[in-house]
Amino acid sequence: MTQAKNFYGTVFTEGSAMLMARVVGYSGEVLHRYELESAAYSIYRLDITSDDQRVPLPGHQDVALDLDDVFFDSLQNDETWTADDEGFNFRHVLDNMRSEIFSLSHRFYQVEYVFYTRNSSRPPIRVQFRLFSV
């Protein structure tokens, strides 16, 4: 089974963010678009005194994603991906022009993605980003 992992990053206050990941299945294999049924994301502002205290951002709870817009059937490796030479299969842009996000500076935000596979006997796959606004 794969391990849970937070991806850490920095965003500008009142800015947008492009989040990318290589999403893998429970056996560690790269997940393909055709294996997914649906996906959604949620954003939380974390309490300044405790990461356990989360405040959901209005309009950013369990928002359905169009998989064709955010998930690739093969690994991509372009100039935006700097983590390694293998590449990513998931990319989502959180556009601050459409909805106010990351509105407070020097705060942590948690962006959670949930991927539901066509194999309903498996639990969903979760990917989390912890972002600090500057």
PDB file of C-alpha atoms in Angstrom:
ATOM      1  CA  MET A   1       0.000   0.000   0.000  1.00  0.00           C
ATOM      2  CA  THR A   2       1.233   3.499  -0.760  1.00  0.00           C
ATOM      3  CA  GLN A   3       1.946   5.940   2.033  1.00  0.00           C
ATOM      4  CA  ALA A   4       0.046   9.123   2.712  1.00  0.00           C
ATOM      5  CA  LYS A   5       2.017  12.269   2.023  1.00  0.00           C
ATOM      6  CA  ASN A   6       1.456  15.998   2.282  1.00  0.00           C
ATOM      7  CA  PHE A   7       2.937  18.101  -0.486  1.00  0.00           C
ATOM      8  CA  TYR A   8       4.227  21.422   0.848  1.00  0.00           C
ATOM      9  CA  GLY A   9       4.352  24.682  -1.058  1.00  0.00           C
ATOM     10  CA  THR A  10       4.076  28.447  -0.933  1.00  0.00           C
ATOM     11  CA  VAL A  11       1.453  30.674  -2.539  1.00  0.00           C
ATOM     12  CA  PHE A  12       1.048  34.413  -2.783  1.00  0.00           C
ATOM     13  CA  THR A  13      -1.702  35.919  -0.666  1.00  0.00           C
ATOM     14  CA  GLU A  14      -4.732  36.436  -2.920  1.00  0.00           C
ATOM     15  CA  GLY A  15      -2.868  34.584  -5.656  1.00  0.00           C
ATOM     16  CA  SER A  16      -3.612  31.535  -7.766  1.00  0.00           C
ATOM     17  CA  ALA A  17      -1.918  28.160  -7.508  1.00  0.00           C
ATOM     18  CA  MET A  18      -1.113  25.373  -9.950  1.00  0.00           C
ATOM     19  CA  LEU A  19      -0.961  22.075  -8.060  1.00  0.00           C
ATOM     20  CA  MET A  20       0.578  18.984  -9.648  1.00  0.00           C
ATOM     21  CA  ALA A  21       1.194  15.440  -8.481  1.00  0.00           C
ATOM     22  CA  ARG A  22       1.964  11.954  -9.657  1.00  0.00           C
ATOM     23  CA  VAL A  23      -1.058  10.073  -8.355  1.00  0.00           C
ATOM     24  CA  VAL A  24      -0.518   6.360  -7.820  1.00  0.00           C
ATOM     25  CA  GLY A  25      -2.808   3.478  -6.938  1.00  0.00           C
ATOM     26  CA  TYR A  26      -2.713   1.248  -3.887  1.00  0.00           C
ATOM     27  CA  SER A  27       0.049  -0.944  -5.325  1.00  0.00           C
ATOM     28  CA  GLY A  28       2.223   2.046  -6.196  1.00  0.00           C
ATOM     29  CA  GLU A  29       1.442   1.941  -9.920  1.00  0.00           C
ATOM     30  CA  VAL A  30       0.785   5.179 -11.802  1.00  0.00           C
ATOM     31  CA  LEU A  31      -2.963   5.789 -11.949  1.00  0.00           C
ATOM     32  CA  HIS A  32      -4.555   6.346 -15.366  1.00  0.00           C
ATOM     33  CA  ARG A  33      -7.549   8.507 -16.236  1.00  0.00           C
ATOM     34  CA  TYR A  34      -9.650   5.515 -17.368  1.00  0.00           C
ATOM     35  CA  GLU A  35      -9.325   3.983 -13.868  1.00  0.00           C
ATOM     36  CA  LEU A  36     -11.089   6.938 -12.247  1.00  0.00           C
ATOM     37  CA  GLU A  37     -14.798   7.428 -11.759  1.00  0.00           C
ATOM     38  CA  SER A  38     -14.726  10.952 -10.308  1.00  0.00           C
ATOM     39  CA  ALA A  39     -12.704  13.451  -8.268  1.00  0.00           C
ATOM     40  CA  ALA A  40     -13.366  16.420  -5.990  1.00  0.00           C
ATOM     41  CA  TYR A  41     -11.400  18.954  -3.970  1.00  0.00           C
ATOM     42  CA  SER A  42     -11.823  20.936  -0.751  1.00  0.00           C
ATOM     43  CA  ILE A  43      -9.818  23.831   0.697  1.00  0.00           C
ATOM     44  CA  TYR A  44      -9.371  24.610   4.387  1.00  0.00           C
ATOM     45  CA  ARG A  45      -7.612  27.444   6.187  1.00  0.00           C
ATOM     46  CA  LEU A  46      -5.695  25.978   9.101  1.00  0.00           C
ATOM     47  CA  ASP A  47      -5.902  27.645  12.482  1.00  0.00           C
ATOM     48  CA  ILE A  48      -2.846  29.717  13.288  1.00  0.00           C
ATOM     49  CA  THR A  49      -2.411  27.958  16.661  1.00  0.00           C
ATOM     50  CA  SER A  50      -3.277  24.381  15.705  1.00  0.00           C
ATOM     51  CA  ASP A  51      -3.161  22.432  12.446  1.00  0.00           C
ATOM     52  CA  ASP A  52      -5.981  20.281  13.829  1.00  0.00           C
ATOM     53  CA  GLN A  53      -8.406  23.208  13.582  1.00  0.00           C
ATOM     54  CA  ARG A  54      -9.613  23.621   9.988  1.00  0.00           C
ATOM     55  CA  VAL A  55     -11.927  26.281   8.595  1.00  0.00           C
ATOM     56  CA  PRO A  56     -13.593  25.291   5.309  1.00  0.00           C
ATOM     57  CA  LEU A  57     -13.400  27.961   2.606  1.00  0.00           C
ATOM     58  CA  PRO A  58     -16.877  28.820   1.307  1.00  0.00           C
ATOM     59  CA  GLY A  59     -17.425  27.574  -2.235  1.00  0.00           C
ATOM     60  CA  HIS A  60     -14.481  25.181  -2.028  1.00  0.00           C
ATOM     61  CA  GLN A  61     -15.960  22.103  -0.340  1.00  0.00           C
ATOM     62  CA  ASP A  62     -16.323  18.846  -2.251  1.00  0.00           C
ATOM     63  CA  VAL A  63     -16.129  20.644  -5.597  1.00  0.00           C
ATOM     64  CA  ALA A  64     -16.382  18.134  -8.448  1.00  0.00           C
ATOM     65  CA  LEU A  65     -13.547  18.175 -10.959  1.00  0.00           C
ATOM     66  CA  ASP A  66     -13.801  17.395 -14.659  1.00  0.00           C
ATOM     67  CA  LEU A  67     -11.282  14.557 -14.896  1.00  0.00           C
ATOM     68  CA  ASP A  68     -10.581  15.311 -18.553  1.00  0.00           C
ATOM     69  CA  ASP A  69      -9.346  18.764 -17.508  1.00  0.00           C
ATOM     70  CA  VAL A  70      -7.069  17.701 -14.652  1.00  0.00           C
ATOM     71  CA  PHE A  71      -5.917  14.096 -15.172  1.00  0.00           C
ATOM     72  CA  PHE A  72      -3.621  12.638 -17.848  1.00  0.00           C
ATOM     73  CA  ASP A  73      -3.409   9.076 -19.144  1.00  0.00           C
ATOM     74  CA  SER A  74       0.372   9.239 -19.223  1.00  0.00           C
ATOM     75  CA  LEU A  75       2.998  11.039 -17.192  1.00  0.00           C
ATOM     76  CA  GLN A  76       3.687  14.592 -18.339  1.00  0.00           C
ATOM     77  CA  ASN A  77       7.064  16.222 -17.958  1.00  0.00           C
ATOM     78  CA  ASP A  78       7.332  19.842 -18.998  1.00  0.00           C
ATOM     79  CA  GLU A  79       9.001  22.984 -17.641  1.00  0.00           C
ATOM     80  CA  THR A  80       6.349  23.365 -14.921  1.00  0.00           C
ATOM     81  CA  TRP A  81       7.321  20.049 -13.282  1.00  0.00           C
ATOM     82  CA  THR A  82      10.545  20.268 -11.281  1.00  0.00           C
ATOM     83  CA  ALA A  83      10.132  17.500  -8.688  1.00  0.00           C
ATOM     84  CA  ASP A  84      11.866  14.739 -10.662  1.00  0.00           C
ATOM     85  CA  ASP A  85      12.399  13.350 -14.167  1.00  0.00           C
ATOM     86  CA  GLU A  86       9.366  11.018 -14.126  1.00  0.00           C
ATOM     87  CA  GLY A  87       6.567  13.567 -14.387  1.00  0.00           C
ATOM     88  CA  PHE A  88       2.998  14.134 -13.204  1.00  0.00           C
ATOM     89  CA  ASN A  89      -0.439  12.857 -14.172  1.00  0.00           C
ATOM     90  CA  PHE A  90      -2.538  15.400 -12.254  1.00  0.00           C
ATOM     91  CA  ARG A  91      -2.607  19.191 -12.593  1.00  0.00           C
ATOM     92  CA  HIS A  92      -5.222  21.598 -11.204  1.00  0.00           C
ATOM     93  CA  VAL A  93      -5.169  25.385 -11.237  1.00  0.00           C
ATOM     94  CA  LEU A  94      -6.884  27.133  -8.345  1.00  0.00           C
ATOM     95  CA  ASP A  95      -7.722  30.439  -9.990  1.00  0.00           C
ATOM     96  CA  ASN A  96      -8.080  33.334  -7.557  1.00  0.00           C
ATOM     97  CA  MET A  97      -9.729  35.421 -10.291  1.00  0.00           C
ATOM     98  CA  ARG A  98     -12.849  33.228 -10.064  1.00  0.00           C
ATOM     99  CA  SER A  99     -13.126  32.931  -6.307  1.00  0.00           C
ATOM    100  CA  GLU A 100     -11.235  34.410  -3.395  1.00  0.00           C
ATOM    101  CA  ILE A 101      -8.769  31.919  -1.954  1.00  0.00           C
ATOM    102  CA  PHE A 102      -5.568  32.286   0.074  1.00  0.00           C
ATOM    103  CA  SER A 103      -6.923  35.628   1.297  1.00  0.00           C
ATOM    104  CA  LEU A 104      -4.919  35.830   4.534  1.00  0.00           C
ATOM    105  CA  SER A 105      -1.145  36.134   4.610  1.00  0.00           C
ATOM    106  CA  HIS A 106       1.135  34.003   6.755  1.00  0.00           C
ATOM    107  CA  ARG A 107      -1.416  31.233   7.085  1.00  0.00           C
ATOM    108  CA  PHE A 108      -1.440  27.589   6.145  1.00  0.00           C
ATOM    109  CA  TYR A 109      -4.086  26.279   3.776  1.00  0.00           C
ATOM    110  CA  GLN A 110      -4.814  22.633   3.098  1.00  0.00           C
ATOM    111  CA  VAL A 111      -6.077  21.551  -0.314  1.00  0.00           C
ATOM    112  CA  GLU A 112      -7.429  18.009  -0.359  1.00  0.00           C
ATOM    113  CA  TYR A 113      -8.190  16.014  -3.478  1.00  0.00           C
ATOM    114  CA  VAL A 114     -10.206  12.809  -3.413  1.00  0.00           C
ATOM    115  CA  PHE A 115     -10.066  10.413  -6.378  1.00  0.00           C
ATOM    116  CA  TYR A 116     -12.743   7.734  -6.661  1.00  0.00           C
ATOM    117  CA  THR A 117     -11.700   4.728  -8.739  1.00  0.00           C
ATOM    118  CA  ARG A 118     -13.979   2.537 -10.826  1.00  0.00           C
ATOM    119  CA  ASN A 119     -13.119  -0.282  -8.398  1.00  0.00           C
ATOM    120  CA  SER A 120     -15.698   0.594  -5.742  1.00  0.00           C
ATOM    121  CA  SER A 121     -14.301  -2.004  -3.329  1.00  0.00           C
ATOM    122  CA  ARG A 122     -11.247   0.242  -2.800  1.00  0.00           C
ATOM    123  CA  PRO A 123     -11.326   3.371  -0.651  1.00  0.00           C
ATOM    124  CA  PRO A 124     -10.783   6.660  -2.479  1.00  0.00           C
ATOM    125  CA  ILE A 125      -7.252   7.915  -3.077  1.00  0.00           C
ATOM    126  CA  ARG A 126      -6.410  11.160  -1.303  1.00  0.00           C
ATOM    127  CA  VAL A 127      -3.791  13.753  -2.170  1.00  0.00           C
ATOM    128  CA  GLN A 128      -3.150  16.735   0.118  1.00  0.00           C
ATOM    129  CA  PHE A 129      -1.254  19.956  -0.375  1.00  0.00           C
ATOM    130  CA  ARG A 130      -0.298  22.159   2.564  1.00  0.00           C
ATOM    131  CA  LEU A 131       0.352  25.676   1.318  1.00  0.00           C
ATOM    132  CA  PHE A 132       1.748  28.689   3.174  1.00  0.00           C
ATOM    133  CA  SER A 133       0.585  32.126   1.987  1.00  0.00           C
ATOM    134  CA  VAL A 134       3.095  34.966   1.813  1.00  0.00           C
TER     135      VAL A 134
END
